[in-house]
Coordinates of C-alpha atoms in Angstrom, one line a residue:
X125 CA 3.0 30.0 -7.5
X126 CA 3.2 33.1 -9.2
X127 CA 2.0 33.7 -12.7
X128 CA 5.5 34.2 -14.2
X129 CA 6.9 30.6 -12.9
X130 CA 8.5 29.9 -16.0
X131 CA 10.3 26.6 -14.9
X132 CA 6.3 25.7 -13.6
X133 CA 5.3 27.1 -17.7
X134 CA 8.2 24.9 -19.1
X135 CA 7.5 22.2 -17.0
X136 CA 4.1 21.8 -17.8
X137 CA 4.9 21.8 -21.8
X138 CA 7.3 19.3 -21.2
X139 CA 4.9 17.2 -19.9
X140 CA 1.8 18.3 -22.1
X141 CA 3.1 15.6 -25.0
X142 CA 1.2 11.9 -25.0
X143 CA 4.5 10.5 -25.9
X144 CA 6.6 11.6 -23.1
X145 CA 3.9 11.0 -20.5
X146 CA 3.9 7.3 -21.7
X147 CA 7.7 6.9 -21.6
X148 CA 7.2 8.6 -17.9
X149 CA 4.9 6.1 -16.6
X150 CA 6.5 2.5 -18.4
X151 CA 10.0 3.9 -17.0
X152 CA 8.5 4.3 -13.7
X153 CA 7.7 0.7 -13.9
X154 CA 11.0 -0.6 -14.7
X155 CA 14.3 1.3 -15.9
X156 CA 14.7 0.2 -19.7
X157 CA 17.0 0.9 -22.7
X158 CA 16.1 3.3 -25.0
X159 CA 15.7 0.4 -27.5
X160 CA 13.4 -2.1 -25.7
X161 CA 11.4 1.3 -24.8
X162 CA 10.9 1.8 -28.4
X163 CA 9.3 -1.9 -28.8
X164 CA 7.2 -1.7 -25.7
X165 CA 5.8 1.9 -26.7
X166 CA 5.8 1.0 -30.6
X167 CA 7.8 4.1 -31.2
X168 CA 10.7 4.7 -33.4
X169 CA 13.8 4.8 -32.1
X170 CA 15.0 8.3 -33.2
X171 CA 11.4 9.3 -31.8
X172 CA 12.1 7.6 -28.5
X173 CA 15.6 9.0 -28.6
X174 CA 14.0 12.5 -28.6
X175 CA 11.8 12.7 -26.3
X176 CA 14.1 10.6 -23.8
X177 CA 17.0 13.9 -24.6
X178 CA 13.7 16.2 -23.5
X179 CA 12.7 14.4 -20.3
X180 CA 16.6 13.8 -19.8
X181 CA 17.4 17.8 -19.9
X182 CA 14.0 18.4 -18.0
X183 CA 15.4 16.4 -14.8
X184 CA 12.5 14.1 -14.9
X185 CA 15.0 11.1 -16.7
X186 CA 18.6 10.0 -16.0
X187 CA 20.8 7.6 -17.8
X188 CA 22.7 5.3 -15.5
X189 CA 25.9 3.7 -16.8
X190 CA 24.2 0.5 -17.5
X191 CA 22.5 2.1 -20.0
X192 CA 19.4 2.0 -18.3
X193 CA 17.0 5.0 -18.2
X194 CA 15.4 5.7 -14.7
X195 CA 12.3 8.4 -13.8
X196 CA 14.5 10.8 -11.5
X197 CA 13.3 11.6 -7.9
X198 CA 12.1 14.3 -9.2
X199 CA 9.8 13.0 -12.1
X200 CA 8.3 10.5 -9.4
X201 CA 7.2 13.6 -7.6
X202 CA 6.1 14.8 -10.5
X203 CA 4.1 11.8 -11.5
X204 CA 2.3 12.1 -8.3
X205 CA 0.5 15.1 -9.3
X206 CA -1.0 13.6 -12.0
X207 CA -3.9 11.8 -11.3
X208 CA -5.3 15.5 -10.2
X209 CA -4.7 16.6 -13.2
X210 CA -6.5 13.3 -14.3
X211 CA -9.2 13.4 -12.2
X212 CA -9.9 17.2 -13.0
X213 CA -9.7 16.5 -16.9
X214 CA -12.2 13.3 -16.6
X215 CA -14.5 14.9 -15.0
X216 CA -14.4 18.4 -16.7
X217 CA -18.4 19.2 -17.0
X218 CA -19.3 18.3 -13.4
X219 CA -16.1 20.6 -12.1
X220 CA -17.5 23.2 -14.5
X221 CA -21.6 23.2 -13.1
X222 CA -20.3 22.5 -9.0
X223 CA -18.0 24.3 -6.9
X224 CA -15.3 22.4 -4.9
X225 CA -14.7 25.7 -3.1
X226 CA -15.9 24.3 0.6
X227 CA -13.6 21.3 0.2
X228 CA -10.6 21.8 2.9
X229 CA -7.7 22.8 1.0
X230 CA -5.7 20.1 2.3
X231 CA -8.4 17.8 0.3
X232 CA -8.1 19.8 -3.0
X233 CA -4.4 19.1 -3.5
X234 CA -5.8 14.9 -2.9
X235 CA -8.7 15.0 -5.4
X236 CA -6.2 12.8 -7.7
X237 CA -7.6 10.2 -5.3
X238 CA -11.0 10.1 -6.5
X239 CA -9.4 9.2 -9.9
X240 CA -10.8 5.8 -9.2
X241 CA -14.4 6.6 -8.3
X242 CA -17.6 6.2 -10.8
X243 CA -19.5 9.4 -11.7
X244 CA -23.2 9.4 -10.6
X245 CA -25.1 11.3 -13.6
X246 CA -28.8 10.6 -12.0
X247 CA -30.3 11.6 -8.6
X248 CA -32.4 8.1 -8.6
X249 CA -29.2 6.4 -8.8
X250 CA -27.4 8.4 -5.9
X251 CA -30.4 6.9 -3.9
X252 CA -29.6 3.6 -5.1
X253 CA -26.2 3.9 -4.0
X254 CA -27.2 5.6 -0.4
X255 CA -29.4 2.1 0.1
X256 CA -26.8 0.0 -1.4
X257 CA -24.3 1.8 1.4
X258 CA -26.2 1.3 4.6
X259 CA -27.9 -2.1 2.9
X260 CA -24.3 -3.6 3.0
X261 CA -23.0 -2.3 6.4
X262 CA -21.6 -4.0 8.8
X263 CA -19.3 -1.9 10.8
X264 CA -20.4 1.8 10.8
X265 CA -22.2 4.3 8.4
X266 CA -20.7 8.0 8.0
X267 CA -23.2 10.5 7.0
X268 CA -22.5 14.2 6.5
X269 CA -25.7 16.1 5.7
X270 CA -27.3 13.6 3.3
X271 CA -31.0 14.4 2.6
X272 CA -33.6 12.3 3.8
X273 CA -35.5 9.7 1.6
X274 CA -38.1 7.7 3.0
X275 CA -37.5 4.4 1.3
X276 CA -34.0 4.4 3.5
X277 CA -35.9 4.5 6.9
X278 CA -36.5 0.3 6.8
X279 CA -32.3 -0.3 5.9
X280 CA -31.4 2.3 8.7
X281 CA -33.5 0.1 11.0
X282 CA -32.2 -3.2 9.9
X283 CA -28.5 -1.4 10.1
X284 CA -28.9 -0.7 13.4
X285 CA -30.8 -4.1 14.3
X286 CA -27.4 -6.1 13.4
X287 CA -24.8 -3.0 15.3
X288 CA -24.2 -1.0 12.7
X289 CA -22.6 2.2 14.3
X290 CA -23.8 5.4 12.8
X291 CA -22.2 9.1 12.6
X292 CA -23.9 12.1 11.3
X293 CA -22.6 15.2 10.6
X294 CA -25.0 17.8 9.7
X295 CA -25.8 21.2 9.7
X296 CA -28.9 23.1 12.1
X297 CA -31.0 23.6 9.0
X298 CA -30.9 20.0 8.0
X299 CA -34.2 18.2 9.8
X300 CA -36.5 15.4 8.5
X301 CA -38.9 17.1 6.3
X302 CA -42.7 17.4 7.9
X303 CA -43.9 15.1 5.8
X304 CA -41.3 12.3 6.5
X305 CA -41.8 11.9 10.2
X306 CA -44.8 10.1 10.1
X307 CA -42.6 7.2 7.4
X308 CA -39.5 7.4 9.6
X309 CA -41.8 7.3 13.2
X310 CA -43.0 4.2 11.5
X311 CA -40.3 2.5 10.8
X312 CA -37.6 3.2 13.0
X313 CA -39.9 4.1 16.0
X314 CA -40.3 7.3 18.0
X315 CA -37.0 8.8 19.7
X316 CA -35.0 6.1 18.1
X317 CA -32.0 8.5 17.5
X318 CA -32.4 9.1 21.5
X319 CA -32.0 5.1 22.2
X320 CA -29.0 4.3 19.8
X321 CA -27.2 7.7 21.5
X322 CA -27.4 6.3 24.9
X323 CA -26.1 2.7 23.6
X324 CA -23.5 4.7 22.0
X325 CA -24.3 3.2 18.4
X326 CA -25.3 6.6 17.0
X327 CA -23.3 9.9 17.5
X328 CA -24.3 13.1 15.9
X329 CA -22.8 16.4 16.1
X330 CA -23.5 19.5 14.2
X331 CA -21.3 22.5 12.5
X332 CA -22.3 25.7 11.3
X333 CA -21.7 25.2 7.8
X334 CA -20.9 22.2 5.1
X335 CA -20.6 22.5 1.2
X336 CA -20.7 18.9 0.7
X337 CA -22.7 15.6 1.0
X338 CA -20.9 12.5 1.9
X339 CA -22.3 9.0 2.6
X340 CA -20.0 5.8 3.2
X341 CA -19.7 3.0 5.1
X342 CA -16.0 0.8 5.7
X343 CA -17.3 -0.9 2.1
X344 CA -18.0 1.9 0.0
X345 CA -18.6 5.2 -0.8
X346 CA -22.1 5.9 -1.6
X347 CA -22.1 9.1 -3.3
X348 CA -19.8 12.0 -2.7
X349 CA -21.1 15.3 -4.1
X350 CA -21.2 19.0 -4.4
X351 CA -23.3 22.2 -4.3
X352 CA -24.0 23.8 -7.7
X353 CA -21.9 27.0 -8.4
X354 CA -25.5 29.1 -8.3
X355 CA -26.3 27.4 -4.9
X356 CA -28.1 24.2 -3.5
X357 CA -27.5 20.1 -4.6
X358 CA -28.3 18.3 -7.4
X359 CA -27.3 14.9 -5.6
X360 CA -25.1 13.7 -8.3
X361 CA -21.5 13.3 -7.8
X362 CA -19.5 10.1 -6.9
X363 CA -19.3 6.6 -5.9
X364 CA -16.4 4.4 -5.3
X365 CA -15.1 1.1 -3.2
X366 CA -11.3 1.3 -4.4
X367 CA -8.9 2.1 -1.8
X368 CA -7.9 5.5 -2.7
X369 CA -11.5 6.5 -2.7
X370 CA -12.5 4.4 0.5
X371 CA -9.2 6.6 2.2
X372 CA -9.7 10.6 0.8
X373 CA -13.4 9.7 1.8
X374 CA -12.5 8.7 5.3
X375 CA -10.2 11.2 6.0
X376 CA -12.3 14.2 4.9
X377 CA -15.3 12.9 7.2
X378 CA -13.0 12.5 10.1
X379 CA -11.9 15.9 9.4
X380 CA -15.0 17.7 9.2
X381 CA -15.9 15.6 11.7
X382 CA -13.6 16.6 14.6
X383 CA -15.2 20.3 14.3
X384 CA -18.5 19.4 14.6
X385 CA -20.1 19.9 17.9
X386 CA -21.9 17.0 19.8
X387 CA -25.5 16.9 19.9
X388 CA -27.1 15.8 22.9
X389 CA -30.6 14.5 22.9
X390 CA -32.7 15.2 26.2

């Protein structure tokens, strides 16, 4: 897009008003007369009228011979885009403090996705959320360089104990810190990882770099986050078990994911 798209400039005013965004989205439900779209909006009908000529001249409205008015192909494409919009608007002071710049690109045009998830404001609660994830398991855990907490260790254990499979994603600088092996020895026993990669319950693999944390299982989304703009994580970001969520988060692991390269234990 260049910075002199006017149709882009004009489009955008048209759809800037509250009014005609409304009369977008109840028309996109069911084509309706511009009289019973006054009653179901609460408008008047001159108002209605108006902004129905607007839409109608902007190609994102038609009037069919019935009478009816319809949201063109056109305006349903353009409805599409705007639960990014949404989702960027929402969540405003997190996209202001955190860079999304390490997100695929293919991923930045689906962030209207995410218009479903629930911010996480507090690192305590992310780690809720992480034992919450792997707590309620039952088919696999996805894990792209979460940080270690030692109050997980006993649900990774259990997890494992009732065939949870488990993929991890992380990068070469991301190792249980010195002072958590003795925890995790304890309570998931030594070379664990090594045994659940020879049953082929556990796979890990590794890639240069990651600008995200991301921690799900086929229930929910534990937290999504991240980095800061000036560098490093503050562990808050998102949670989510709707659909949409469930779906971007899925595809983005296996994504980052396929470029990872195996890690094999001796």
């Amino acid at each position: 897009m260049s910075v002199d798209d006017t149709a882009v400039c004009d489009l955008l005013f048209e759809i800037s008003n509250e009014d005609r965004i409304r009369i977008l989205l109840c028309l996109s439900e069911s084509p309706l007369k511009p009289a019973r779209l006054s009653q179901r909006l609460g408008q008047k009908s001159q108002e209605t009228s108006r902004h129905l000529s607007r839409l109608e001249q902007t190609g994102l409205v038609s009037k069919g011979v019935d009478g009816l008015y319809r949201v063109t192909p056109f305006g349903e494409v353009v409805l599409t885009q705007l639960p990014c919009l949404a989702f960027a608007t929402h969540n405003k002071a997190y996209l202001k403090s955190h860079t999304f710049a390490g997100l695929p690109p293919e991923f930045r045009v689906r962030l209207g996705e995410l218009v479903g998830a629930t911010p996480i404001e507090d690192p305590l609660e992310s780690v809720y959320h992480l034992q919450e994830t792997i707590r309620c398991a039952q088919e696999y855990v996805w894990n792209v360089n979460t940080p270690y907490f030692s109050s997980g260790f006993p649900h990774i254990r259990a997890a494992f104990d009732r065939g949870v499979h488990g993929r991890y994603l992380r990068t070469k600088e991301h190792v249980v810190p010195p002072p958590m092996l003795e925890d995790m020895e304890r309570e998931l026993g030594p070379g664990t990882s090594e045994k659940y990669l020879r049953f082929g319950q556990y796979e890990e693999r590794r890639t240069p770099r990651v600008d995200l944390i991301l921690y799900m299982s086929e229930q929910q989304v534990g937290l999504l986050a991240f980095p800061l703009v000036n560098g490093g994580f503050d562990y808050i970001g998102f949670r989510g078990d709707d659909e949409a969520t469930l779906r971007f988060c899925g595809d983005l692991f296996r994504r980052l994911w396929a470029d990872g390269v195996p890690v094999h234990h001796a």
